[in-house]
Amino acid sequence: MQQVNIGLIGGGTVGSGVYRALQMNSELMASRLGVKLNLVKVAVKAFDEPRPYPIPEACMTTDWRSVVEDPQVHVVAELAGGTTVARTMVLAALKLGKPVVTANKALLSAHGEELFEAAQQQGVNLYYEASVAGGIPIIKALREGFVGNRITQLYGIVNGTCNYILTRMKLEGADFAEVLKDAQRLGYAEAEPSLDVDGHDSAHKIGILASLAHGFWVHPDHIHVEGIRSLSRTDIQFASQLGFTIKLLGIIKKFPGGTGGGNGSKVQVSVYPALIPSTHVLANVNQVFNAVFVRGDVVGDTLFYGRGAGKDATASAVLSDFADAALDLKFGTKRRVPPFVPHELAGSVLSIDDTASRYYVRLGVVDRPGVLAKIAAIFGEGNIGISSMIQPEGHEGDVVPLILMTHEAPNSAVRQALARINELPVNKAVPVLIRLETLE
Ligand code: NDP
Ligand code: HSE
């Protein structure tokens, strides 16, 4: 049987998960693929770091170049993380004509265009199933399964750490900081957790999905990103009373029309916490689980659900890429369905100010006659319709929360109205603004 030798760079959460998964299932994969996957080397920074699963020292090295340059290694997996040395690692492997597997969404977000171009020039593939939504095979689904569709909408819960935090804040009334510590202990959070809680990790992933779905490279600077750090239990509870659940969503929506003619589409690519109907299936995606809801013009609505982080789920995606790489090597395939090509004329990302939503607004105002009229007037002047309002009875103190739900309104109009409200002497707290996504 043909043998494909694999070298890993990284033996941490994901790398050690891959090591163990290959030990468990490489025989099974060999029987399915007709190719034996053989792990020959693992590069780490230090042999004595604690690892979720042990890796024998005999196959470890602290020199990643010795993995990339080893003529015995046919496929290189970059599981180290970061965007600087990781870029050098991937480019070095591609330059040697070796297929590369990566789980590194930050790297693809920052340098994807360059890396995919390098892979194309070398006539090899860069595989990245593990970079988005861990164990969910969403890259393969978009790239191959939906190749006959225009993707009109995609909503993703793609950060396990944030979903874990929001779930526990909702179900247990738990404290943000305490739950974040648990997510770090369980290996869900990035080494730098602000990547998770400030929405950047979701933006990396949603940018990769948007580029794949719409055929033009989505630059990370064009993605509007808001995280969950400022969300409070109060908002989670009020949202719940109104029949909504707050989730951090990655959102890709295609709008008709061209950019300067042709077929180029305008696409909203954003990450923000959103109220979604508690009856919707996405509202019931809890804990560290991820889900990606994809609407295609032929297929209709589809939903993918699974673990988006952690050593085993991510290892499953890496193994799937190893299988593709092994079969490509076996059959001499140069390219699968290409990752980013202008299958539509180049599109562009819509500015957040050109999008419209319904909104949840929480104000902290003085409880005095005429206050509500002042606020309603500002919304009215901005042509923003109010669909419902709550001022809870029995609130102690001079400042009361006022919760308003709006009809659909342009982002820019709502932003301007809130800036005006913030200036009112009767306003005593920074207004909280959360978009509502009906998912229709
Ligand atoms: P870890 O920090 O757990 O592991 C990183 C590994 O890379 C460690 O083994 C480290 O060595 C090694 N390493 C780092 N720099 C070098 C270097 N210069 N030379 C050799 N080895 C090096 O990270 P994760 O496993 O969590 O993440 C890896 C990648 O996978 C990241 O890109 C991450 O975003 C992505 N990812 C992570 C998921 C998760 O759930 N954790 C899910 C999906 C993707 P040492 O062990 O000695 O420190
Ligand atoms: N920190 C990421 C998350 C890991 O929480 O989803 C998976 O990419």
Coordinates of C-alpha atoms and ligand atoms in Angstrom, one line a residue:
M1 CA 0.0 0.0 0.0
Q2 CA 1.2 3.5 -0.8
Q3 CA 2.4 5.5 2.2
V4 CA 2.1 9.2 2.7
N5 CA 4.4 10.7 5.4
I6 CA 3.2 13.6 7.5
G7 CA 5.2 16.1 9.5
L8 CA 3.4 18.3 12.1
I9 CA 4.6 21.7 13.2
G10 CA 2.9 22.0 16.6
G11 CA 2.1 19.4 19.2
G12 CA -0.1 21.4 21.4
T13 CA -3.9 21.2 21.8
V14 CA -4.5 20.5 18.1
G15 CA -1.2 18.9 17.2
S16 CA -1.4 16.4 20.1
G17 CA -5.1 15.7 19.2
V18 CA -4.0 14.9 15.6
Y19 CA -1.2 12.6 16.9
R20 CA -3.7 10.7 19.0
A21 CA -6.4 10.6 16.3
L22 CA -4.0 9.2 13.8
Q23 CA -2.9 6.5 16.3
M24 CA -6.6 5.6 16.8
N25 CA -7.8 5.6 13.2
S26 CA -4.9 5.5 10.7
E27 CA -5.7 1.8 10.0
L28 CA -9.3 2.7 9.3
M29 CA -8.3 5.5 7.0
A30 CA -5.9 3.3 5.2
S31 CA -8.6 0.8 4.5
R32 CA -10.8 3.6 3.2
L33 CA -8.2 5.5 1.2
G34 CA -5.9 2.8 0.1
V35 CA -3.1 5.0 1.4
K36 CA -1.3 4.6 4.8
L37 CA -0.9 7.9 6.6
N38 CA 2.4 7.8 8.6
L39 CA 3.3 10.5 11.1
V40 CA 7.0 10.9 11.0
K41 CA 7.9 14.1 12.9
V42 CA 6.4 16.7 15.2
A43 CA 8.1 20.1 15.7
V44 CA 7.5 21.8 19.1
K45 CA 9.1 24.7 21.0
A46 CA 10.1 22.6 24.0
F47 CA 9.9 18.9 24.6
D48 CA 8.8 19.2 28.2
E49 CA 5.7 21.3 27.7
P50 CA 2.6 19.7 29.1
R51 CA 0.4 18.3 26.3
P52 CA -3.2 17.2 26.3
Y53 CA -2.1 13.8 24.8
P54 CA 1.5 12.6 25.1
I55 CA 3.8 12.5 22.0
P56 CA 6.9 10.3 22.2
E57 CA 10.1 12.4 22.4
A58 CA 11.6 10.1 19.7
C59 CA 9.5 11.8 17.0
M60 CA 9.8 15.3 18.3
T61 CA 12.2 18.1 17.2
T62 CA 12.5 21.7 18.1
D63 CA 13.5 22.6 14.6
W64 CA 10.5 23.2 12.4
R65 CA 12.7 23.5 9.3
S66 CA 13.8 19.9 9.8
V67 CA 10.2 18.9 9.4
V68 CA 9.6 21.0 6.3
E69 CA 12.9 20.1 4.6
D70 CA 12.9 16.4 5.5
P71 CA 12.6 14.6 2.1
Q72 CA 10.7 11.8 3.8
V73 CA 7.9 14.3 4.7
H74 CA 5.3 14.5 1.9
V75 CA 2.7 16.6 3.7
V76 CA 3.3 19.4 6.2
A77 CA 0.7 20.4 8.8
E78 CA 1.1 23.9 10.3
L79 CA -0.6 23.6 13.8
A80 CA 1.6 26.1 15.5
G81 CA -0.5 29.3 15.3
G82 CA 0.4 32.9 14.9
T83 CA 0.9 34.8 11.7
T84 CA 4.6 35.6 11.4
V85 CA 6.7 32.4 11.7
A86 CA 3.6 30.4 10.6
R87 CA 3.6 32.3 7.3
T88 CA 7.3 31.5 6.8
M89 CA 6.6 27.8 7.6
V90 CA 3.8 27.5 5.1
L91 CA 5.6 29.4 2.4
A92 CA 8.7 27.2 2.9
A93 CA 6.7 24.0 2.6
L94 CA 4.8 25.2 -0.5
K95 CA 8.1 26.3 -2.1
L96 CA 9.3 22.8 -1.8
G97 CA 6.2 21.6 -3.6
K98 CA 4.7 20.0 -0.5
P99 CA 1.0 20.2 0.2
V100 CA 0.2 22.0 3.5
V101 CA -2.6 21.6 5.9
T102 CA -3.4 24.4 8.4
A103 CA -5.8 25.1 11.2
N104 CA -4.7 28.7 11.4
K105 CA -7.5 31.0 10.6
A106 CA -5.6 34.1 11.8
L107 CA -2.8 33.3 9.3
L108 CA -5.3 32.8 6.4
S109 CA -7.1 36.0 7.3
A110 CA -3.9 38.0 7.3
H111 CA -2.0 36.3 4.5
G112 CA -4.5 34.0 2.7
E113 CA -4.3 35.7 -0.6
E114 CA -0.5 35.4 -0.8
L115 CA -0.5 31.8 0.5
F116 CA -3.2 30.6 -1.9
E117 CA -1.4 32.2 -4.8
A118 CA 1.9 30.6 -3.7
A119 CA 0.1 27.2 -3.6
Q120 CA -1.3 27.8 -7.0
Q121 CA 2.1 28.7 -8.4
Q122 CA 3.7 25.6 -7.0
G123 CA 0.8 23.4 -8.2
V124 CA 0.0 22.1 -4.7
N125 CA -2.9 22.5 -2.4
L126 CA -3.3 24.4 0.8
Y127 CA -6.0 22.6 2.9
Y128 CA -7.7 24.5 5.7
E129 CA -10.8 22.6 6.9
A130 CA -9.8 23.0 10.6
S131 CA -9.5 26.7 10.3
V132 CA -13.3 27.3 10.5
A133 CA -15.7 25.7 12.9
G134 CA -13.4 22.9 14.1
G135 CA -15.0 19.6 13.4
I136 CA -17.8 20.8 11.1
P137 CA -16.8 20.2 7.5
I138 CA -18.0 23.6 6.3
I139 CA -15.1 24.3 4.0
K140 CA -15.7 21.2 2.0
A141 CA -19.5 21.8 2.0
L142 CA -19.1 25.4 0.6
R143 CA -16.2 24.5 -1.7
E144 CA -17.6 21.3 -3.1
G145 CA -21.1 20.5 -1.8
F146 CA -22.6 23.9 -2.7
V147 CA -20.6 24.5 -5.9
G148 CA -23.8 24.7 -7.8
N149 CA -25.3 27.4 -5.6
R150 CA -25.1 31.1 -5.1
I151 CA -24.9 31.6 -1.3
T152 CA -27.4 34.3 -0.4
Q153 CA -27.1 34.2 3.3
L154 CA -24.8 32.6 5.9
Y155 CA -25.1 33.0 9.6
G156 CA -22.4 31.3 11.8
I157 CA -21.8 30.8 15.4
V158 CA -18.2 30.2 14.8
N159 CA -16.5 31.0 18.1
G160 CA -16.8 28.2 20.7
T161 CA -15.4 30.4 23.5
C162 CA -18.0 33.2 23.0
N163 CA -20.9 30.7 22.6
Y164 CA -19.8 28.9 25.8
I165 CA -19.6 32.3 27.7
L166 CA -23.0 33.5 26.4
T167 CA -24.7 30.2 27.1
R168 CA -23.5 30.1 30.7
M169 CA -24.3 33.8 31.2
K170 CA -27.9 33.1 30.0
L171 CA -28.5 29.7 31.7
E172 CA -26.6 30.3 35.0
G173 CA -26.5 34.1 35.2
A174 CA -22.7 33.4 35.4
D175 CA -20.1 36.1 35.4
F176 CA -18.2 36.8 32.1
A177 CA -14.6 36.7 33.6
E178 CA -15.2 33.5 35.5
V179 CA -16.6 31.7 32.5
L180 CA -13.8 32.9 30.3
K181 CA -11.3 31.3 32.7
D182 CA -13.2 28.0 32.3
A183 CA -13.0 28.3 28.5
Q184 CA -9.2 28.8 28.7
R185 CA -8.8 25.8 31.1
L186 CA -10.8 23.6 28.7
G187 CA -8.5 24.6 25.7
Y188 CA -11.3 26.4 23.8
A189 CA -9.9 29.9 24.0
E190 CA -7.0 31.3 21.9
A191 CA -3.7 32.0 23.7
E192 CA -4.8 35.6 23.5
P193 CA -8.5 35.5 24.5
S194 CA -9.2 39.0 23.2
L195 CA -9.1 37.3 19.8
D196 CA -12.2 35.4 20.9
V197 CA -14.2 37.8 23.0
D198 CA -13.6 40.9 20.9
G199 CA -14.9 39.0 17.8
H200 CA -11.6 38.8 15.8
D201 CA -11.4 35.0 15.7
S202 CA -15.0 35.0 14.4
A203 CA -14.0 37.6 11.8
H204 CA -11.0 35.5 10.6
K205 CA -13.4 32.6 10.1
I206 CA -16.2 34.5 8.5
G207 CA -13.8 36.2 6.2
I208 CA -12.6 32.8 5.0
L209 CA -16.1 31.6 4.5
A210 CA -17.2 34.8 2.7
S211 CA -14.2 34.6 0.3
L212 CA -15.1 31.0 -0.4
A213 CA -18.8 31.7 -0.8
H214 CA -18.4 34.8 -3.0
G215 CA -15.3 34.1 -5.0
F216 CA -13.4 37.3 -4.1
W217 CA -10.8 37.9 -1.4
V218 CA -12.4 39.5 1.6
H219 CA -9.9 41.7 3.3
P220 CA -10.1 41.6 7.2
D221 CA -10.2 45.4 7.4
H222 CA -13.5 45.4 5.5
I223 CA -15.2 43.2 8.1
H224 CA -17.3 45.1 10.7
V225 CA -16.4 43.5 14.0
E226 CA -18.0 43.8 17.5
G227 CA -17.4 41.4 20.3
I228 CA -19.2 40.3 23.5
R229 CA -17.1 42.0 26.2
S230 CA -19.7 44.8 26.8
L231 CA -22.7 42.5 26.9
S232 CA -24.3 42.3 30.3
R233 CA -26.5 39.8 32.1
T234 CA -29.2 42.6 32.1
D235 CA -29.4 42.6 28.3
I236 CA -29.4 38.8 28.1
Q237 CA -32.3 38.8 30.5
F238 CA -34.3 41.5 28.8
A239 CA -33.7 39.9 25.4
S240 CA -35.0 36.7 26.8
Q241 CA -38.2 38.4 28.1
L242 CA -38.8 39.7 24.6
G243 CA -38.4 36.2 23.1
F244 CA -34.8 36.5 21.9
T245 CA -31.4 35.0 22.6
I246 CA -28.1 36.8 22.1
K247 CA -25.5 35.0 20.0
L248 CA -22.3 36.3 18.5
L249 CA -23.0 35.8 14.8
G250 CA -20.8 35.9 11.8
I251 CA -23.0 37.2 9.0
I252 CA -22.6 37.1 5.2
K253 CA -25.5 38.5 3.2
K254 CA -25.4 38.9 -0.5
F255 CA -27.2 42.0 -2.0
P256 CA -28.2 42.3 -5.6
G257 CA -26.4 44.8 -7.8
G258 CA -23.0 45.5 -9.1
T259 CA -20.1 47.6 -8.1
G260 CA -19.5 49.8 -11.1
G261 CA -21.5 47.5 -13.5
G262 CA -21.3 43.9 -14.3
N263 CA -22.4 41.1 -12.1
G264 CA -20.3 42.0 -9.1
S265 CA -22.2 41.6 -5.9
K266 CA -22.3 43.6 -2.7
V267 CA -21.9 41.4 0.3
Q268 CA -22.3 42.3 4.0
V269 CA -19.6 40.5 6.0
S270 CA -19.9 41.3 9.7
V271 CA -19.4 39.9 13.2
Y272 CA -21.6 41.2 16.0
P273 CA -23.7 40.0 18.9
A274 CA -27.3 39.8 17.7
L275 CA -30.7 39.1 19.2
I276 CA -32.2 36.1 17.3
P277 CA -35.6 34.5 17.9
S278 CA -35.3 32.0 20.8
T279 CA -37.4 29.6 18.7
H280 CA -34.8 29.5 15.9
V281 CA -32.6 26.5 15.8
L282 CA -29.4 28.7 16.1
A283 CA -30.7 30.1 19.4
N284 CA -30.4 26.5 20.8
V285 CA -26.8 26.0 19.8
N286 CA -25.2 26.1 23.2
Q287 CA -22.0 25.7 25.1
V288 CA -18.9 25.3 22.9
F289 CA -20.9 24.1 19.9
N290 CA -20.7 25.9 16.6
A291 CA -23.3 26.0 13.9
V292 CA -23.4 27.4 10.4
F293 CA -26.6 28.2 8.7
V294 CA -26.3 28.4 4.9
R295 CA -28.9 29.5 2.5
G296 CA -28.3 28.7 -1.2
D297 CA -30.3 29.7 -4.2
V298 CA -30.8 26.1 -5.3
V299 CA -30.5 24.1 -2.0
G300 CA -32.5 26.4 0.3
D301 CA -31.7 26.3 4.0
T302 CA -29.1 24.0 5.5
L303 CA -27.6 23.8 8.9
F304 CA -24.2 22.4 10.1
Y305 CA -23.7 21.7 13.8
G306 CA -20.8 20.4 15.8
R307 CA -17.9 21.1 18.1
G308 CA -16.0 24.2 16.8
A309 CA -13.0 24.0 19.1
G310 CA -10.9 21.5 21.1
K311 CA -8.3 18.9 20.4
D312 CA -10.5 16.1 19.1
A313 CA -13.0 18.0 16.9
T314 CA -10.2 20.0 15.3
A315 CA -8.1 16.8 14.8
S316 CA -11.1 15.3 12.9
A317 CA -10.9 18.2 10.4
V318 CA -7.2 17.9 10.0
L319 CA -7.5 14.2 9.3
S320 CA -10.0 15.0 6.6
D321 CA -7.5 17.3 5.0
F322 CA -4.8 14.6 5.3
A323 CA -7.1 12.2 3.4
D324 CA -7.6 14.8 0.6
A325 CA -3.8 15.5 0.4
A326 CA -3.0 11.8 0.4
L327 CA -5.5 11.1 -2.4
D328 CA -4.3 14.1 -4.4
L329 CA -0.7 12.7 -4.1
K330 CA -1.8 9.2 -5.0
F331 CA -3.7 10.2 -8.1
G332 CA -1.5 13.2 -9.0
T333 CA -4.4 15.7 -8.7
K334 CA -3.2 19.2 -8.8
R335 CA -6.3 21.1 -7.8
R336 CA -9.7 20.5 -6.4
V337 CA -12.5 23.1 -6.7
P338 CA -10.3 26.2 -6.5
P339 CA -10.7 28.1 -3.2
F340 CA -10.9 31.7 -4.5
V341 CA -11.5 32.5 -8.1
P342 CA -13.7 35.3 -9.6
H343 CA -16.6 33.0 -10.4
E344 CA -18.7 36.1 -10.2
L345 CA -17.2 39.4 -11.4
A346 CA -15.3 40.9 -8.5
G347 CA -17.7 41.9 -5.7
S348 CA -17.2 44.2 -2.7
V349 CA -18.0 44.3 0.9
L350 CA -20.8 46.6 2.0
S351 CA -20.0 49.2 4.6
I352 CA -21.9 48.6 7.9
D353 CA -23.4 52.1 7.5
D354 CA -25.1 51.0 4.3
T355 CA -26.8 48.1 6.1
A356 CA -30.1 48.1 7.9
S357 CA -31.4 46.1 10.8
R358 CA -33.9 46.1 13.6
Y359 CA -32.3 47.1 16.9
Y360 CA -32.5 46.5 20.7
V361 CA -31.6 49.7 22.5
R362 CA -31.1 50.0 26.3
L363 CA -30.9 53.4 27.8
G364 CA -30.4 54.5 31.4
V365 CA -32.5 57.6 31.9
V366 CA -33.9 59.8 34.7
D367 CA -37.5 58.7 35.6
R368 CA -39.2 62.1 35.0
P369 CA -42.2 63.3 32.9
G370 CA -41.3 64.2 29.3
V371 CA -38.1 62.1 29.1
L372 CA -39.8 59.5 26.9
A373 CA -41.2 62.2 24.6
K374 CA -37.7 63.6 24.1
I375 CA -36.3 60.2 23.2
A376 CA -39.2 59.3 20.9
A377 CA -38.8 62.7 19.1
I378 CA -35.1 61.9 18.3
F379 CA -36.0 58.5 16.9
G380 CA -38.9 60.1 14.9
E381 CA -36.6 62.8 13.4
G382 CA -34.2 60.0 12.3
N383 CA -37.2 58.2 10.7
I384 CA -36.7 55.3 13.0
G385 CA -39.9 53.5 14.0
I386 CA -40.2 52.1 17.6
S387 CA -41.9 48.7 17.7
S388 CA -42.0 48.1 21.4
M389 CA -40.8 49.5 24.7
I390 CA -40.2 48.3 28.3
Q391 CA -39.6 50.4 31.4
P392 CA -39.6 47.8 34.3
E393 CA -41.9 48.7 37.2
G394 CA -40.5 48.9 40.7
H395 CA -36.9 49.8 39.7
E396 CA -35.1 51.5 42.6
G397 CA -33.0 54.6 42.2
D398 CA -33.3 57.7 40.0
V399 CA -32.0 56.1 36.8
V400 CA -34.2 53.5 35.2
P401 CA -33.5 51.2 32.2
L402 CA -35.6 51.9 29.1
I403 CA -35.6 49.2 26.5
L404 CA -36.7 50.0 23.0
M405 CA -37.1 47.7 20.0
T406 CA -37.0 49.5 16.6
H407 CA -38.4 48.6 13.2
E408 CA -35.8 48.1 10.5
A409 CA -33.6 51.3 10.1
P410 CA -30.3 52.2 8.6
N411 CA -27.3 51.6 10.8
S412 CA -26.1 55.2 10.2
A413 CA -29.5 56.7 11.3
V414 CA -29.6 54.7 14.5
R415 CA -26.0 55.5 15.3
Q416 CA -26.7 59.2 14.9
A417 CA -29.9 59.1 17.0
L418 CA -28.0 57.4 19.8
A419 CA -25.2 59.9 19.7
R420 CA -27.9 62.7 20.2
I421 CA -29.6 60.8 23.0
N422 CA -26.2 60.3 24.7
E423 CA -25.9 64.1 24.9
L424 CA -29.2 64.6 26.7
P425 CA -28.8 65.6 30.3
V426 CA -31.5 63.1 31.2
N427 CA -29.4 60.3 29.8
K428 CA -27.2 58.8 32.5
A429 CA -25.6 55.7 30.9
V430 CA -23.9 54.8 27.7
P431 CA -26.6 53.5 25.4
V432 CA -26.4 49.8 24.6
L433 CA -27.2 48.9 21.0
I434 CA -27.6 45.3 19.8
R435 CA -28.9 44.4 16.3
L436 CA -31.8 42.0 15.8
E437 CA -31.4 39.3 13.1
T438 CA -34.7 37.6 12.2
L439 CA -32.8 35.1 10.1
E440 CA -35.5 35.2 7.5
Ligands
NDP1 P1 -1.1 25.4 21.2 O1 -0.5 26.7 21.8 O2 -1.8 24.5 22.1 O3 0.0 24.6 20.4 C1 0.9 25.3 19.6 C2 2.0 24.3 19.3 O4 2.9 24.8 18.4 C3 2.8 23.9 20.5 O5 3.1 22.5 20.5 C4 4.1 24.7 20.4 O6 5.2 24.1 21.0 C5 4.2 24.7 18.9 N1 5.0 25.8 18.3 C6 4.7 27.1 18.4 N2 5.7 27.8 17.8 C7 6.6 26.9 17.3 C8 7.8 27.1 16.6 N3 8.3 28.3 16.2 N4 8.5 25.9 16.3 C9 8.0 24.7 16.6 N5 6.8 24.5 17.3 C10 6.1 25.6 17.6 O7 -2.2 25.9 20.1 P2 -3.4 25.1 19.5 O8 -3.1 23.7 19.3 O9 -4.6 25.5 20.3 O10 -3.7 25.9 18.1 C11 -2.9 25.6 17.0 C12 -3.6 26.3 15.8 O11 -4.8 25.7 15.6 C13 -3.8 27.8 15.9 O12 -3.6 28.4 14.6 C14 -5.2 27.8 16.3 O13 -5.9 29.1 16.0 C15 -5.8 26.7 15.6 N6 -7.1 26.1 16.1 C16 -7.1 25.8 17.4 C17 -8.3 25.2 17.9 C18 -8.4 24.9 19.4 O14 -9.5 24.4 19.8 N7 -7.4 25.0 20.2 C19 -9.4 25.0 17.0 C20 -9.2 25.3 15.7 C21 -8.1 25.9 15.2 P3 5.2 23.7 22.6 O15 4.3 22.6 22.8 O16 6.6 23.3 22.9 O17 4.8 25.0 23.2
HSE2 N1 -10.8 29.9 20.1 C1 -11.5 29.3 19.1 C2 -13.0 29.1 19.6 C3 -10.9 27.9 18.8 O1 -13.2 29.4 20.7 O2 -13.8 28.8 18.7 C4 -11.5 27.3 17.5 O3 -11.1 28.1 16.4

